[in-house]
mmCIF file of C-alpha atoms and ligand atoms in Angstrom:
data_model
loop_
_atom_site.group_PDB
_atom_site.id
_atom_site.type_symbol
_atom_site.label_atom_id
_atom_site.label_comp_id
_atom_site.label_asym_id
_atom_site.label_seq_id
_atom_site.Cartn_x
_atom_site.Cartn_y
_atom_site.Cartn_z
ATOM 1 C CA UNK C 19 -13.266 -25.487 -36.624
ATOM 2 C CA UNK C 20 -12.529 -22.560 -34.342
ATOM 3 C CA UNK C 21 -15.529 -20.602 -35.511
ATOM 4 C CA UNK C 22 -17.670 -23.713 -35.387
ATOM 5 C CA UNK C 23 -16.672 -23.990 -31.789
ATOM 6 C CA UNK C 24 -17.835 -20.476 -31.151
ATOM 7 C CA UNK C 25 -21.226 -20.838 -32.798
ATOM 8 C CA UNK C 26 -21.845 -24.200 -30.972
ATOM 9 C CA UNK C 27 -20.918 -22.358 -27.726
ATOM 10 C CA UNK C 28 -23.429 -19.577 -28.502
ATOM 11 C CA UNK C 29 -26.139 -22.063 -29.383
ATOM 12 C CA UNK C 30 -25.406 -23.814 -25.954
ATOM 13 C CA UNK C 31 -25.616 -20.371 -24.144
ATOM 14 C CA UNK C 32 -29.005 -19.498 -25.983
ATOM 15 C CA UNK C 33 -30.517 -22.992 -25.002
ATOM 16 C CA UNK C 34 -28.964 -23.062 -21.630
ATOM 17 C CA UNK C 35 -27.638 -19.912 -19.742
ATOM 18 C CA UNK C 36 -29.806 -17.421 -21.442
ATOM 19 C CA UNK C 37 -33.127 -19.341 -20.802
ATOM 20 C CA UNK C 38 -32.018 -19.940 -17.128
ATOM 21 C CA UNK C 39 -31.480 -16.302 -16.642
ATOM 22 C CA UNK C 40 -34.207 -14.921 -18.843
ATOM 23 C CA UNK C 41 -35.557 -12.745 -15.909
ATOM 24 C CA UNK C 42 -32.024 -11.169 -15.539
ATOM 25 C CA UNK C 43 -31.746 -10.506 -19.317
ATOM 26 C CA UNK C 44 -35.220 -9.013 -19.515
ATOM 27 C CA UNK C 45 -34.501 -6.695 -16.633
ATOM 28 C CA UNK C 46 -31.125 -5.707 -18.032
ATOM 29 C CA UNK C 47 -32.851 -4.860 -21.307
ATOM 30 C CA UNK C 48 -35.680 -2.917 -19.649
ATOM 31 C CA UNK C 49 -33.805 -1.181 -17.004
ATOM 32 C CA UNK C 50 -30.231 -0.786 -18.546
ATOM 33 C CA UNK C 51 -26.997 -1.698 -16.895
ATOM 34 C CA UNK C 52 -25.898 -0.453 -13.513
ATOM 35 C CA UNK C 53 -22.515 -2.158 -12.764
ATOM 36 C CA UNK C 54 -20.835 -1.213 -9.420
ATOM 37 C CA UNK C 55 -17.387 -2.348 -10.637
ATOM 38 C CA UNK C 56 -15.162 -1.355 -13.518
ATOM 39 C CA UNK C 57 -12.395 -3.914 -14.222
ATOM 40 C CA UNK C 58 -9.397 -3.085 -16.532
ATOM 41 C CA UNK C 59 -7.990 -6.385 -17.553
ATOM 42 C CA UNK C 60 -5.524 -7.612 -20.298
ATOM 43 C CA UNK C 61 -6.794 -8.842 -23.730
ATOM 44 C CA UNK C 62 -5.034 -12.107 -23.141
ATOM 45 C CA UNK C 63 -7.415 -14.987 -24.000
ATOM 46 C CA UNK C 64 -6.531 -16.824 -20.841
ATOM 47 C CA UNK C 65 -7.633 -14.108 -18.358
ATOM 48 C CA UNK C 66 -11.406 -13.496 -18.815
ATOM 49 C CA UNK C 67 -12.622 -11.285 -15.792
ATOM 50 C CA UNK C 68 -16.141 -12.554 -16.088
ATOM 51 C CA UNK C 69 -15.034 -16.162 -15.648
ATOM 52 C CA UNK C 70 -12.279 -15.519 -13.071
ATOM 53 C CA UNK C 71 -14.940 -13.745 -10.878
ATOM 54 C CA UNK C 72 -18.021 -15.962 -11.708
ATOM 55 C CA UNK C 73 -20.083 -12.777 -12.214
ATOM 56 C CA UNK C 74 -23.284 -12.571 -14.364
ATOM 57 C CA UNK C 75 -24.090 -10.195 -17.175
ATOM 58 C CA UNK C 76 -24.579 -6.592 -15.747
ATOM 59 C CA UNK C 77 -22.203 -6.865 -12.865
ATOM 60 C CA UNK C 78 -18.817 -5.976 -14.350
ATOM 61 C CA UNK C 79 -18.047 -3.126 -16.664
ATOM 62 C CA UNK C 80 -14.882 -4.357 -18.526
ATOM 63 C CA UNK C 81 -12.124 -2.701 -20.481
ATOM 64 C CA UNK C 82 -9.602 -5.164 -21.951
ATOM 65 C CA UNK C 83 -6.488 -3.991 -23.545
ATOM 66 C CA UNK C 84 -2.766 -5.107 -23.990
ATOM 67 C CA UNK C 85 -1.369 -5.542 -20.589
ATOM 68 C CA UNK C 86 -4.383 -4.013 -18.561
ATOM 69 C CA UNK C 87 -3.018 -0.650 -18.725
ATOM 70 C CA UNK C 88 -4.452 2.718 -18.032
ATOM 71 C CA UNK C 89 -2.683 5.726 -19.816
ATOM 72 C CA UNK C 90 -2.344 9.083 -18.001
ATOM 73 C CA UNK C 91 -5.093 11.626 -18.547
ATOM 74 C CA UNK C 92 -4.732 13.947 -21.491
ATOM 75 C CA UNK C 93 -5.599 17.405 -20.341
ATOM 76 C CA UNK C 94 -6.805 19.286 -22.101
ATOM 77 C CA UNK C 95 -8.174 16.230 -23.845
ATOM 78 C CA UNK C 96 -6.870 16.158 -27.497
ATOM 79 C CA UNK C 97 -8.431 14.778 -30.652
ATOM 80 C CA UNK C 98 -6.689 11.286 -30.783
ATOM 81 C CA UNK C 99 -8.776 8.114 -30.150
ATOM 82 C CA UNK C 100 -8.559 7.331 -26.550
ATOM 83 C CA UNK C 101 -10.437 3.958 -26.412
ATOM 84 C CA UNK C 102 -9.407 2.934 -22.872
ATOM 85 C CA UNK C 103 -9.943 6.482 -21.351
ATOM 86 C CA UNK C 104 -13.339 6.868 -23.001
ATOM 87 C CA UNK C 105 -14.495 3.443 -21.489
ATOM 88 C CA UNK C 106 -13.190 4.439 -18.115
ATOM 89 C CA UNK C 107 -14.964 7.923 -18.398
ATOM 90 C CA UNK C 108 -18.211 6.215 -19.247
ATOM 91 C CA UNK C 109 -18.018 3.665 -16.416
ATOM 92 C CA UNK C 110 -17.037 6.386 -13.743
ATOM 93 C CA UNK C 111 -18.937 9.425 -14.937
ATOM 94 C CA UNK C 112 -21.876 7.732 -16.741
ATOM 95 C CA UNK C 113 -22.536 4.561 -14.835
ATOM 96 C CA UNK C 114 -21.139 5.701 -11.506
ATOM 97 C CA UNK C 115 -19.179 2.715 -10.562
ATOM 98 C CA UNK C 116 -17.932 2.475 -6.879
ATOM 99 C CA UNK C 117 -14.907 0.459 -7.589
ATOM 100 C CA UNK C 118 -12.171 0.449 -10.259
ATOM 101 C CA UNK C 119 -9.965 -2.772 -10.294
ATOM 102 C CA UNK C 120 -6.805 -2.995 -12.471
ATOM 103 C CA UNK C 121 -6.094 -6.736 -13.006
ATOM 104 C CA UNK C 122 -2.758 -7.677 -14.156
ATOM 105 C CA UNK C 123 -1.650 -11.193 -14.632
ATOM 106 C CA UNK C 124 1.167 -13.564 -14.720
ATOM 107 C CA UNK C 125 3.106 -14.525 -17.989
ATOM 108 C CA UNK C 126 1.629 -11.286 -19.731
ATOM 109 C CA UNK C 127 2.802 -11.206 -23.247
ATOM 110 C CA UNK C 128 2.480 -7.431 -23.399
ATOM 111 C CA UNK C 129 4.556 -6.953 -20.356
ATOM 112 C CA UNK C 130 7.065 -9.498 -21.612
ATOM 113 C CA UNK C 131 7.448 -7.339 -24.904
ATOM 114 C CA UNK C 132 7.906 -4.232 -22.742
ATOM 115 C CA UNK C 133 10.449 -6.001 -20.524
ATOM 116 C CA UNK C 134 12.410 -7.411 -23.668
ATOM 117 C CA UNK C 135 12.327 -4.014 -25.361
ATOM 118 C CA UNK C 136 14.291 -3.949 -28.621
ATOM 119 C CA UNK C 137 14.960 -7.672 -28.130
ATOM 120 C CA UNK C 138 11.361 -8.484 -28.284
ATOM 121 C CA UNK C 139 9.888 -10.289 -31.352
ATOM 122 C CA UNK C 140 7.173 -7.637 -31.342
ATOM 123 C CA UNK C 141 9.594 -4.713 -31.319
ATOM 124 C CA UNK C 142 8.826 -3.598 -34.832
ATOM 125 C CA UNK C 143 4.937 -3.843 -34.678
ATOM 126 C CA UNK C 144 3.165 -0.522 -35.520
ATOM 127 C CA UNK C 145 1.316 0.039 -32.166
ATOM 128 C CA UNK C 146 2.261 -2.286 -29.413
ATOM 129 C CA UNK C 147 5.348 -0.764 -28.059
ATOM 130 C CA UNK C 148 3.789 2.791 -28.190
ATOM 131 C CA UNK C 149 0.844 1.350 -26.053
ATOM 132 C CA UNK C 150 2.978 -0.482 -23.433
ATOM 133 C CA UNK C 151 5.374 2.345 -23.066
ATOM 134 C CA UNK C 152 2.684 3.752 -20.826
ATOM 135 C CA UNK C 153 4.802 1.635 -18.197
ATOM 136 C CA UNK C 154 8.232 2.324 -19.798
ATOM 137 C CA UNK C 155 9.539 4.186 -16.753
ATOM 138 C CA UNK C 156 8.200 1.587 -14.460
ATOM 139 C CA UNK C 157 9.885 -1.142 -16.462
ATOM 140 C CA UNK C 158 13.233 0.762 -16.462
ATOM 141 C CA UNK C 159 13.074 1.200 -12.892
ATOM 142 C CA UNK C 160 12.352 -2.532 -12.099
ATOM 143 C CA UNK C 161 15.074 -3.513 -14.604
ATOM 144 C CA UNK C 162 17.608 -1.319 -12.919
ATOM 145 C CA UNK C 163 16.533 -2.383 -9.329
ATOM 146 C CA UNK C 164 16.424 -5.904 -9.961
ATOM 147 C CA UNK C 165 19.689 -6.198 -11.983
ATOM 148 C CA UNK C 166 20.985 -9.773 -11.772
ATOM 149 C CA UNK C 167 17.662 -11.326 -11.202
ATOM 150 C CA UNK C 168 16.012 -13.890 -13.631
ATOM 151 C CA UNK C 169 14.054 -12.589 -16.697
ATOM 152 C CA UNK C 170 10.836 -14.251 -15.140
ATOM 153 C CA UNK C 171 11.426 -12.585 -11.796
ATOM 154 C CA UNK C 172 11.900 -9.179 -13.470
ATOM 155 C CA UNK C 173 8.897 -9.654 -15.801
ATOM 156 C CA UNK C 174 6.680 -10.466 -12.686
ATOM 157 C CA UNK C 175 7.788 -7.512 -10.890
ATOM 158 C CA UNK C 176 7.042 -5.282 -13.918
ATOM 159 C CA UNK C 177 3.580 -6.985 -14.295
ATOM 160 C CA UNK C 178 2.823 -5.934 -10.708
ATOM 161 C CA UNK C 179 4.532 -2.448 -10.670
ATOM 162 C CA UNK C 180 2.609 -1.656 -14.009
ATOM 163 C CA UNK C 181 -0.599 -2.275 -12.158
ATOM 164 C CA UNK C 182 0.355 0.340 -9.682
ATOM 165 C CA UNK C 183 1.372 2.700 -12.443
ATOM 166 C CA UNK C 184 -2.167 2.312 -13.880
ATOM 167 C CA UNK C 185 -3.720 2.973 -10.593
ATOM 168 C CA UNK C 186 -1.584 6.113 -10.270
ATOM 169 C CA UNK C 187 -2.594 7.024 -13.837
ATOM 170 C CA UNK C 188 -6.284 6.669 -12.834
ATOM 171 C CA UNK C 189 -5.929 9.368 -10.368
ATOM 172 C CA UNK C 190 -4.682 11.832 -13.074
ATOM 173 C CA UNK C 191 -8.341 11.727 -14.351
ATOM 174 C CA UNK C 192 -10.035 14.698 -12.420
ATOM 175 C CA UNK C 193 -13.359 13.079 -12.296
ATOM 176 C CA UNK C 194 -11.613 9.960 -10.722
ATOM 177 C CA UNK C 195 -9.681 12.041 -8.109
ATOM 178 C CA UNK C 196 -12.715 13.893 -7.211
ATOM 179 C CA UNK C 197 -14.803 10.948 -6.496
ATOM 180 C CA UNK C 198 -12.165 9.192 -4.529
ATOM 181 C CA UNK C 199 -11.778 12.318 -2.405
ATOM 182 C CA UNK C 200 -15.564 12.347 -1.844
ATOM 183 C CA UNK C 201 -15.428 8.668 -0.745
ATOM 184 C CA UNK C 202 -17.692 7.463 -3.563
ATOM 185 C CA UNK C 203 -15.001 5.542 -5.517
ATOM 186 C CA UNK C 204 -12.131 3.291 -4.528
ATOM 187 C CA UNK C 205 -9.324 1.810 -6.655
ATOM 188 C CA UNK C 206 -7.779 -1.541 -6.538
ATOM 189 C CA UNK C 207 -4.505 -3.090 -7.794
ATOM 190 C CA UNK C 208 -4.956 -6.802 -8.371
ATOM 191 C CA UNK C 209 -2.816 -9.461 -10.096
ATOM 192 C CA UNK C 210 -3.697 -12.869 -11.054
ATOM 193 C CA UNK C 211 -1.190 -15.779 -10.958
ATOM 194 C CA UNK C 212 -2.695 -18.305 -13.670
ATOM 195 C CA UNK C 213 -0.403 -20.917 -12.886
ATOM 196 C CA UNK C 214 -1.796 -21.098 -9.415
ATOM 197 C CA UNK C 215 -5.163 -19.744 -10.029
ATOM 198 C CA UNK C 216 -4.462 -17.476 -7.094
ATOM 199 C CA UNK C 217 -5.530 -13.692 -6.903
ATOM 200 C CA UNK C 218 -3.203 -11.255 -5.332
ATOM 201 C CA UNK C 219 -4.034 -7.619 -4.099
ATOM 202 C CA UNK C 220 -1.691 -4.811 -3.343
ATOM 203 C CA UNK C 221 -0.896 -4.405 0.360
ATOM 204 C CA UNK C 222 -0.311 -0.672 1.028
ATOM 205 C CA UNK C 223 1.223 -1.408 4.467
ATOM 206 C CA UNK C 224 4.006 -3.665 3.205
ATOM 207 C CA UNK C 225 4.010 -2.384 -0.427
ATOM 208 C CA UNK C 226 3.810 -5.916 -2.057
ATOM 209 C CA UNK C 227 1.151 -7.951 -3.597
ATOM 210 C CA UNK C 228 -0.303 -10.497 -1.207
ATOM 211 C CA UNK C 229 -2.540 -13.529 -1.974
ATOM 212 C CA UNK C 230 -6.207 -12.662 -1.423
ATOM 213 C CA UNK C 231 -7.653 -14.652 1.560
ATOM 214 C CA UNK C 232 -11.381 -14.531 2.337
ATOM 215 C CA UNK C 233 -13.863 -12.152 0.942
ATOM 216 C CA UNK C 234 -12.618 -8.684 1.942
ATOM 217 C CA UNK C 235 -9.750 -6.808 0.631
ATOM 218 C CA UNK C 236 -8.362 -3.305 1.447
ATOM 219 C CA UNK C 237 -8.709 -0.837 -1.306
ATOM 220 C CA UNK C 238 -5.228 0.369 -2.856
ATOM 221 C CA UNK C 239 -6.574 3.974 -2.959
ATOM 222 C CA UNK C 240 -9.482 5.543 -1.183
ATOM 223 C CA UNK C 241 -10.332 8.771 0.449
ATOM 224 C CA UNK C 242 -7.169 10.228 2.145
ATOM 225 C CA UNK C 243 -4.787 7.585 0.573
ATOM 226 C CA UNK C 244 -1.257 9.241 0.098
ATOM 227 C CA UNK C 245 -0.314 8.379 -3.485
ATOM 228 C CA UNK C 246 3.268 8.237 -2.227
ATOM 229 C CA UNK C 247 2.282 4.996 -0.580
ATOM 230 C CA UNK C 248 1.413 3.280 -3.847
ATOM 231 C CA UNK C 249 4.126 4.202 -6.153
ATOM 232 C CA UNK C 250 5.944 1.698 -8.236
ATOM 233 C CA UNK C 251 9.112 3.015 -6.748
ATOM 234 C CA UNK C 252 7.936 1.987 -3.118
ATOM 235 C CA UNK C 253 6.887 -1.411 -4.484
ATOM 236 C CA UNK C 254 10.235 -2.011 -6.208
ATOM 237 C CA UNK C 255 12.085 -1.020 -3.060
ATOM 238 C CA UNK C 256 10.023 -3.573 -1.098
ATOM 239 C CA UNK C 257 10.672 -6.473 -3.387
ATOM 240 C CA UNK C 258 14.349 -5.412 -4.125
ATOM 241 C CA UNK C 259 15.148 -6.499 -0.557
ATOM 242 C CA UNK C 260 13.810 -9.926 -0.830
ATOM 243 C CA UNK C 261 15.790 -12.864 -2.135
ATOM 244 C CA UNK C 262 14.306 -14.206 -4.174
ATOM 245 C CA UNK C 263 11.733 -11.426 -4.603
ATOM 246 C CA UNK C 264 8.914 -13.846 -5.085
HETATM 247 ZN ZN1 ZN P 496 -1.479 -9.791 -20.519
#
């Protein structure tokens, strides 16, 4: 049934959306893609960036992985298979995107596994905990600073702090840092609250994630941004003083 649903959906797409957007698909086929935005999102089936942003084919270059994480750059590059880094490299160096958005989300299973650690039902998986350990230090910091808070509150804080950690890691790629300093690339830390359908963006002035209102948002990192202003430490310090934190 699940696959039937998929094929029915594709048939509907072919007869409907594809035909309605034939000019667009012909142009994309002949001219190639030239998206201005790279979005790094979670593989979670509930958080589809194209649907959330109501974009059309060709507008978003998308990387989806467990918990929307960006690993730090490996320099010099090693011979392992860096899927996320390769996709980011192609978008930034090859396509010349102007924005990179890291989009975390509420109720993230990958972050939940990271928060629960050895108590997680996924703790003995082959790859999962190694991948999410990209934000291990961030997780440990939040757990320590929010001691006594509920598990859900801690998980939400880790979800948001992990987005900042990923933005920080983006800046470890030399070709990203160079473009940011040249003013041709900006980075954004966003978080989607699926229970409210609300998008949040990191506010560098207050160091917390605020609901996005209207159609403009300040970039998290642009030319001249001090990376000390976007650290997970600063975020955690800002929310640790709030009761409740969210
Ligand atoms: Zn997730």
